């Protein structure tokens, strides 16, 4: 089984992705409680669950199955959300990573719509395609989550269909139930064009830029 390479700090103008640690917990507890109505079907820990949430991501990292990042505002130094990689896959004898999912993304309400999400995706995709040389990057969400599906489409991922009963539901009150998952991906051949589009989106949020 393939594993995800250890995370390194990924620097952007609007967001800095730092390997998730317990030092981010206090900021994330504040971020998670700003306006929970914006999360819909997205799994976001409550403030008193942050410690266990980080423990879970660190355990996944130790197994090579997860690399989690705190999304940090360069302007304030505060963590405003989480994102990362999961579901590594390889079809090669040498175990080299062929595909990986970008997932479990969430942002504080105040960071949404500010360019943080597209730049975070740009940083993650660029590392996956240009450093690790993967063949594809996957993204998925609850098929009912129209907000998340639109956001995934905007970062350039192509909709590939809905897989029924594919994942555990994260919706409140649906504990133990399965959900249908809307599946998206970007392939290595598509990446150069998607990168250009993402760079243009990020540029529109930079101070003094008129695009």
PDB file of C-alpha atoms in Angstrom:
ATOM      1  CA  UNK A   1       0.000   0.000   0.000  1.00  0.00           C
ATOM      2  CA  UNK A   2       1.242   3.478  -0.851  1.00  0.00           C
ATOM      3  CA  UNK A   3       1.568   6.200   1.766  1.00  0.00           C
ATOM      4  CA  UNK A   4       1.395   9.986   1.616  1.00  0.00           C
ATOM      5  CA  UNK A   5       4.747  11.790   1.954  1.00  0.00           C
ATOM      6  CA  UNK A   6       5.265  13.771   5.126  1.00  0.00           C
ATOM      7  CA  UNK A   7       3.862  17.274   4.995  1.00  0.00           C
ATOM      8  CA  UNK A   8       6.042  20.341   4.552  1.00  0.00           C
ATOM      9  CA  UNK A   9       4.991  23.962   5.049  1.00  0.00           C
ATOM     10  CA  UNK A  10       3.381  25.278   1.841  1.00  0.00           C
ATOM     11  CA  UNK A  11       3.623  29.062   1.525  1.00  0.00           C
ATOM     12  CA  UNK A  12       1.103  31.219  -0.295  1.00  0.00           C
ATOM     13  CA  UNK A  13       0.206  34.892  -0.285  1.00  0.00           C
ATOM     14  CA  UNK A  14      -3.246  34.392   1.252  1.00  0.00           C
ATOM     15  CA  UNK A  15      -2.703  31.185   3.214  1.00  0.00           C
ATOM     16  CA  UNK A  16       0.149  29.199   4.695  1.00  0.00           C
ATOM     17  CA  UNK A  17      -0.408  25.471   5.072  1.00  0.00           C
ATOM     18  CA  UNK A  18       1.361  24.155   8.178  1.00  0.00           C
ATOM     19  CA  UNK A  19       1.397  20.475   9.214  1.00  0.00           C
ATOM     20  CA  UNK A  20      -1.422  20.216  11.763  1.00  0.00           C
ATOM     21  CA  UNK A  21      -0.309  20.158  15.402  1.00  0.00           C
ATOM     22  CA  UNK A  22      -1.905  20.685  18.802  1.00  0.00           C
ATOM     23  CA  UNK A  23      -0.462  24.218  18.885  1.00  0.00           C
ATOM     24  CA  UNK A  24      -3.184  25.106  16.343  1.00  0.00           C
ATOM     25  CA  UNK A  25      -5.987  23.905  18.625  1.00  0.00           C
ATOM     26  CA  UNK A  26      -6.919  27.215  20.293  1.00  0.00           C
ATOM     27  CA  UNK A  27      -7.204  29.073  16.981  1.00  0.00           C
ATOM     28  CA  UNK A  28      -9.180  26.241  15.378  1.00  0.00           C
ATOM     29  CA  UNK A  29     -11.605  26.116  18.300  1.00  0.00           C
ATOM     30  CA  UNK A  30     -12.426  29.783  17.659  1.00  0.00           C
ATOM     31  CA  UNK A  31     -12.577  29.315  13.884  1.00  0.00           C
ATOM     32  CA  UNK A  32     -14.932  26.341  14.100  1.00  0.00           C
ATOM     33  CA  UNK A  33     -17.504  28.247  16.144  1.00  0.00           C
ATOM     34  CA  UNK A  34     -17.748  31.456  14.087  1.00  0.00           C
ATOM     35  CA  UNK A  35     -20.856  30.411  12.163  1.00  0.00           C
ATOM     36  CA  UNK A  36     -21.563  26.696  12.028  1.00  0.00           C
ATOM     37  CA  UNK A  37     -24.512  27.195   9.677  1.00  0.00           C
ATOM     38  CA  UNK A  38     -22.004  27.621   6.833  1.00  0.00           C
ATOM     39  CA  UNK A  39     -20.821  24.007   7.118  1.00  0.00           C
ATOM     40  CA  UNK A  40     -23.909  22.102   6.017  1.00  0.00           C
ATOM     41  CA  UNK A  41     -22.854  18.493   5.405  1.00  0.00           C
ATOM     42  CA  UNK A  42     -19.162  19.161   6.096  1.00  0.00           C
ATOM     43  CA  UNK A  43     -17.584  17.480   9.117  1.00  0.00           C
ATOM     44  CA  UNK A  44     -16.254  20.238  11.373  1.00  0.00           C
ATOM     45  CA  UNK A  45     -15.386  19.539  15.020  1.00  0.00           C
ATOM     46  CA  UNK A  46     -16.990  21.622  17.749  1.00  0.00           C
ATOM     47  CA  UNK A  47     -14.631  23.680  19.903  1.00  0.00           C
ATOM     48  CA  UNK A  48     -14.491  21.021  22.629  1.00  0.00           C
ATOM     49  CA  UNK A  49     -13.744  18.304  20.049  1.00  0.00           C
ATOM     50  CA  UNK A  50     -10.673  19.933  18.493  1.00  0.00           C
ATOM     51  CA  UNK A  51      -8.146  18.037  20.621  1.00  0.00           C
ATOM     52  CA  UNK A  52      -9.570  14.639  19.649  1.00  0.00           C
ATOM     53  CA  UNK A  53      -9.894  15.754  16.040  1.00  0.00           C
ATOM     54  CA  UNK A  54      -6.196  16.637  15.878  1.00  0.00           C
ATOM     55  CA  UNK A  55      -5.295  13.341  17.576  1.00  0.00           C
ATOM     56  CA  UNK A  56      -7.246  11.502  14.873  1.00  0.00           C
ATOM     57  CA  UNK A  57      -5.448  13.327  12.057  1.00  0.00           C
ATOM     58  CA  UNK A  58      -2.053  12.723  13.685  1.00  0.00           C
ATOM     59  CA  UNK A  59      -2.838   9.014  13.977  1.00  0.00           C
ATOM     60  CA  UNK A  60      -3.708   8.976  10.287  1.00  0.00           C
ATOM     61  CA  UNK A  61      -0.414  10.708   9.529  1.00  0.00           C
ATOM     62  CA  UNK A  62       1.508   8.112  11.551  1.00  0.00           C
ATOM     63  CA  UNK A  63      -0.059   5.382   9.405  1.00  0.00           C
ATOM     64  CA  UNK A  64       0.816   7.210   6.173  1.00  0.00           C
ATOM     65  CA  UNK A  65      -2.842   7.494   5.193  1.00  0.00           C
ATOM     66  CA  UNK A  66      -3.399  11.184   6.000  1.00  0.00           C
ATOM     67  CA  UNK A  67      -1.433  14.415   5.821  1.00  0.00           C
ATOM     68  CA  UNK A  68      -3.334  17.221   7.550  1.00  0.00           C
ATOM     69  CA  UNK A  69      -2.599  20.935   7.392  1.00  0.00           C
ATOM     70  CA  UNK A  70      -3.755  23.904   9.413  1.00  0.00           C
ATOM     71  CA  UNK A  71      -4.755  26.741   7.095  1.00  0.00           C
ATOM     72  CA  UNK A  72      -3.015  29.757   8.608  1.00  0.00           C
ATOM     73  CA  UNK A  73      -3.533  33.407   7.735  1.00  0.00           C
ATOM     74  CA  UNK A  74      -0.124  34.970   6.950  1.00  0.00           C
ATOM     75  CA  UNK A  75      -1.509  38.358   7.987  1.00  0.00           C
ATOM     76  CA  UNK A  76      -2.507  37.304  11.524  1.00  0.00           C
ATOM     77  CA  UNK A  77      -0.638  34.051  12.115  1.00  0.00           C
ATOM     78  CA  UNK A  78      -3.896  32.457  13.233  1.00  0.00           C
ATOM     79  CA  UNK A  79      -5.197  29.095  12.031  1.00  0.00           C
ATOM     80  CA  UNK A  80      -8.537  29.542  10.237  1.00  0.00           C
ATOM     81  CA  UNK A  81      -9.258  25.991   9.100  1.00  0.00           C
ATOM     82  CA  UNK A  82      -7.955  22.576   8.115  1.00  0.00           C
ATOM     83  CA  UNK A  83      -7.324  20.725   4.862  1.00  0.00           C
ATOM     84  CA  UNK A  84      -5.073  17.952   3.618  1.00  0.00           C
ATOM     85  CA  UNK A  85      -4.581  14.677   1.793  1.00  0.00           C
ATOM     86  CA  UNK A  86      -6.042  11.207   2.328  1.00  0.00           C
ATOM     87  CA  UNK A  87      -6.796   7.985   0.420  1.00  0.00           C
ATOM     88  CA  UNK A  88      -3.352   7.393  -1.156  1.00  0.00           C
ATOM     89  CA  UNK A  89      -3.271   4.857  -3.977  1.00  0.00           C
ATOM     90  CA  UNK A  90      -0.561   3.256  -6.056  1.00  0.00           C
ATOM     91  CA  UNK A  91      -0.565   0.745  -8.883  1.00  0.00           C
ATOM     92  CA  UNK A  92       3.192   0.570  -9.367  1.00  0.00           C
ATOM     93  CA  UNK A  93       5.568  -2.116  -8.107  1.00  0.00           C
ATOM     94  CA  UNK A  94       7.779   0.513  -6.465  1.00  0.00           C
ATOM     95  CA  UNK A  95       4.862   1.869  -4.424  1.00  0.00           C
ATOM     96  CA  UNK A  96       5.163   5.381  -5.836  1.00  0.00           C
ATOM     97  CA  UNK A  97       2.080   7.468  -5.181  1.00  0.00           C
ATOM     98  CA  UNK A  98      -0.204   7.502  -8.228  1.00  0.00           C
ATOM     99  CA  UNK A  99      -3.341   9.140  -6.827  1.00  0.00           C
ATOM    100  CA  UNK A 100      -4.398  10.954  -3.697  1.00  0.00           C
ATOM    101  CA  UNK A 101      -7.499  12.728  -2.425  1.00  0.00           C
ATOM    102  CA  UNK A 102      -7.631  16.306  -1.194  1.00  0.00           C
ATOM    103  CA  UNK A 103     -10.235  16.382   1.506  1.00  0.00           C
ATOM    104  CA  UNK A 104     -11.614  17.174   4.966  1.00  0.00           C
ATOM    105  CA  UNK A 105     -11.403  20.889   4.134  1.00  0.00           C
ATOM    106  CA  UNK A 106     -13.121  23.466   6.318  1.00  0.00           C
ATOM    107  CA  UNK A 107     -12.676  27.185   6.926  1.00  0.00           C
ATOM    108  CA  UNK A 108     -13.908  29.707   9.451  1.00  0.00           C
ATOM    109  CA  UNK A 109     -16.856  31.666   8.095  1.00  0.00           C
ATOM    110  CA  UNK A 110     -14.740  34.857   8.002  1.00  0.00           C
ATOM    111  CA  UNK A 111     -12.139  33.149   5.765  1.00  0.00           C
ATOM    112  CA  UNK A 112     -14.653  31.866   3.230  1.00  0.00           C
ATOM    113  CA  UNK A 113     -14.771  33.778  -0.059  1.00  0.00           C
ATOM    114  CA  UNK A 114     -11.428  35.490   0.611  1.00  0.00           C
ATOM    115  CA  UNK A 115      -9.272  33.477  -1.788  1.00  0.00           C
ATOM    116  CA  UNK A 116      -7.922  31.185   0.928  1.00  0.00           C
ATOM    117  CA  UNK A 117      -9.644  28.077  -0.437  1.00  0.00           C
ATOM    118  CA  UNK A 118      -8.478  28.398  -4.067  1.00  0.00           C
ATOM    119  CA  UNK A 119      -4.927  29.181  -3.000  1.00  0.00           C
ATOM    120  CA  UNK A 120      -4.866  26.258  -0.560  1.00  0.00           C
ATOM    121  CA  UNK A 121      -6.037  23.988  -3.385  1.00  0.00           C
ATOM    122  CA  UNK A 122      -3.400  25.475  -5.688  1.00  0.00           C
ATOM    123  CA  UNK A 123      -0.679  24.669  -3.145  1.00  0.00           C
ATOM    124  CA  UNK A 124      -1.940  21.129  -2.538  1.00  0.00           C
ATOM    125  CA  UNK A 125      -2.493  20.311  -6.198  1.00  0.00           C
ATOM    126  CA  UNK A 126       0.884  21.752  -7.171  1.00  0.00           C
ATOM    127  CA  UNK A 127       2.688  19.601  -4.614  1.00  0.00           C
ATOM    128  CA  UNK A 128       0.775  16.487  -5.674  1.00  0.00           C
ATOM    129  CA  UNK A 129       1.277  16.928  -9.421  1.00  0.00           C
ATOM    130  CA  UNK A 130       4.658  18.664  -9.599  1.00  0.00           C
ATOM    131  CA  UNK A 131       6.546  17.238  -6.615  1.00  0.00           C
ATOM    132  CA  UNK A 132       4.995  13.801  -6.217  1.00  0.00           C
ATOM    133  CA  UNK A 133       4.069  13.367  -9.924  1.00  0.00           C
ATOM    134  CA  UNK A 134       0.668  11.794  -9.226  1.00  0.00           C
ATOM    135  CA  UNK A 135      -1.630  10.819 -12.090  1.00  0.00           C
ATOM    136  CA  UNK A 136      -4.774  12.268 -10.521  1.00  0.00           C
ATOM    137  CA  UNK A 137      -6.104  14.116  -7.495  1.00  0.00           C
ATOM    138  CA  UNK A 138      -9.562  13.194  -6.217  1.00  0.00           C
ATOM    139  CA  UNK A 139     -12.113  15.294  -4.356  1.00  0.00           C
ATOM    140  CA  UNK A 140     -15.464  14.126  -3.029  1.00  0.00           C
ATOM    141  CA  UNK A 141     -18.382  15.448  -1.022  1.00  0.00           C
ATOM    142  CA  UNK A 142     -21.853  14.488   0.119  1.00  0.00           C
ATOM    143  CA  UNK A 143     -23.942  14.382  -3.054  1.00  0.00           C
ATOM    144  CA  UNK A 144     -26.522  16.631  -1.348  1.00  0.00           C
ATOM    145  CA  UNK A 145     -23.948  19.317  -0.536  1.00  0.00           C
ATOM    146  CA  UNK A 146     -24.547  21.747  -3.387  1.00  0.00           C
ATOM    147  CA  UNK A 147     -22.327  24.419  -1.799  1.00  0.00           C
ATOM    148  CA  UNK A 148     -19.341  22.073  -1.579  1.00  0.00           C
ATOM    149  CA  UNK A 149     -19.944  20.664  -5.060  1.00  0.00           C
ATOM    150  CA  UNK A 150     -19.913  24.170  -6.525  1.00  0.00           C
ATOM    151  CA  UNK A 151     -16.696  25.042  -4.671  1.00  0.00           C
ATOM    152  CA  UNK A 152     -14.992  21.874  -5.929  1.00  0.00           C
ATOM    153  CA  UNK A 153     -16.056  22.617  -9.496  1.00  0.00           C
ATOM    154  CA  UNK A 154     -14.700  26.178  -9.194  1.00  0.00           C
ATOM    155  CA  UNK A 155     -11.201  24.928  -8.356  1.00  0.00           C
ATOM    156  CA  UNK A 156     -11.209  23.025 -11.648  1.00  0.00           C
ATOM    157  CA  UNK A 157     -12.110  19.468 -10.663  1.00  0.00           C
ATOM    158  CA  UNK A 158     -14.252  17.537 -13.128  1.00  0.00           C
ATOM    159  CA  UNK A 159     -17.433  15.851 -11.910  1.00  0.00           C
ATOM    160  CA  UNK A 160     -17.219  12.101 -12.519  1.00  0.00           C
ATOM    161  CA  UNK A 161     -20.485  10.857 -11.039  1.00  0.00           C
ATOM    162  CA  UNK A 162     -22.217   9.858  -7.811  1.00  0.00           C
ATOM    163  CA  UNK A 163     -21.259   6.688  -5.957  1.00  0.00           C
ATOM    164  CA  UNK A 164     -24.125   5.407  -3.849  1.00  0.00           C
ATOM    165  CA  UNK A 165     -23.615   4.444  -0.187  1.00  0.00           C
ATOM    166  CA  UNK A 166     -19.935   5.343  -0.609  1.00  0.00           C
ATOM    167  CA  UNK A 167     -19.079   7.102   2.651  1.00  0.00           C
ATOM    168  CA  UNK A 168     -20.241   7.521   6.219  1.00  0.00           C
ATOM    169  CA  UNK A 169     -22.640  10.455   6.517  1.00  0.00           C
ATOM    170  CA  UNK A 170     -21.324  13.478   8.418  1.00  0.00           C
ATOM    171  CA  UNK A 171     -24.692  15.227   8.543  1.00  0.00           C
ATOM    172  CA  UNK A 172     -26.107  15.930  12.024  1.00  0.00           C
ATOM    173  CA  UNK A 173     -28.559  13.257  13.107  1.00  0.00           C
ATOM    174  CA  UNK A 174     -27.326  10.749  10.520  1.00  0.00           C
ATOM    175  CA  UNK A 175     -24.715   8.997  12.656  1.00  0.00           C
ATOM    176  CA  UNK A 176     -24.130   5.444  11.457  1.00  0.00           C
ATOM    177  CA  UNK A 177     -25.817   6.034   8.101  1.00  0.00           C
ATOM    178  CA  UNK A 178     -24.190   5.982   4.680  1.00  0.00           C
ATOM    179  CA  UNK A 179     -24.244   8.804   2.170  1.00  0.00           C
ATOM    180  CA  UNK A 180     -23.977   9.060  -1.596  1.00  0.00           C
ATOM    181  CA  UNK A 181     -20.731  10.772  -2.606  1.00  0.00           C
ATOM    182  CA  UNK A 182     -20.262  13.114  -5.567  1.00  0.00           C
ATOM    183  CA  UNK A 183     -16.860  12.335  -7.060  1.00  0.00           C
ATOM    184  CA  UNK A 184     -14.552  14.848  -8.775  1.00  0.00           C
ATOM    185  CA  UNK A 185     -10.962  14.708 -10.029  1.00  0.00           C
ATOM    186  CA  UNK A 186      -8.174  16.517 -11.835  1.00  0.00           C
ATOM    187  CA  UNK A 187      -5.742  14.470 -13.927  1.00  0.00           C
ATOM    188  CA  UNK A 188      -2.102  15.193 -14.633  1.00  0.00           C
ATOM    189  CA  UNK A 189      -2.932  16.054 -18.254  1.00  0.00           C
ATOM    190  CA  UNK A 190      -5.498  18.638 -17.087  1.00  0.00           C
ATOM    191  CA  UNK A 191      -3.305  20.180 -14.424  1.00  0.00           C
ATOM    192  CA  UNK A 192      -1.430  22.869 -16.454  1.00  0.00           C
ATOM    193  CA  UNK A 193      -4.701  24.493 -17.567  1.00  0.00           C
ATOM    194  CA  UNK A 194      -6.274  24.129 -14.113  1.00  0.00           C
ATOM    195  CA  UNK A 195      -3.188  25.648 -12.510  1.00  0.00           C
ATOM    196  CA  UNK A 196      -3.429  28.725 -14.724  1.00  0.00           C
ATOM    197  CA  UNK A 197      -7.103  29.189 -13.851  1.00  0.00           C
ATOM    198  CA  UNK A 198      -6.434  28.824 -10.124  1.00  0.00           C
ATOM    199  CA  UNK A 199      -3.559  31.301 -10.253  1.00  0.00           C
ATOM    200  CA  UNK A 200      -5.891  33.809 -11.913  1.00  0.00           C
ATOM    201  CA  UNK A 201      -8.532  33.267  -9.210  1.00  0.00           C
ATOM    202  CA  UNK A 202      -5.989  33.793  -6.444  1.00  0.00           C
ATOM    203  CA  UNK A 203      -4.616  36.930  -8.136  1.00  0.00           C
ATOM    204  CA  UNK A 204      -8.039  38.572  -7.959  1.00  0.00           C
ATOM    205  CA  UNK A 205      -7.824  38.508  -4.169  1.00  0.00           C
ATOM    206  CA  UNK A 206      -4.335  39.974  -3.876  1.00  0.00           C
ATOM    207  CA  UNK A 207      -4.076  43.603  -2.686  1.00  0.00           C
ATOM    208  CA  UNK A 208      -3.606  46.097  -5.484  1.00  0.00           C
ATOM    209  CA  UNK A 209      -4.482  43.590  -8.196  1.00  0.00           C
ATOM    210  CA  UNK A 210      -7.050  44.414 -10.845  1.00  0.00           C
ATOM    211  CA  UNK A 211      -7.959  41.373 -12.925  1.00  0.00           C
TER     212      UNK A 211
END
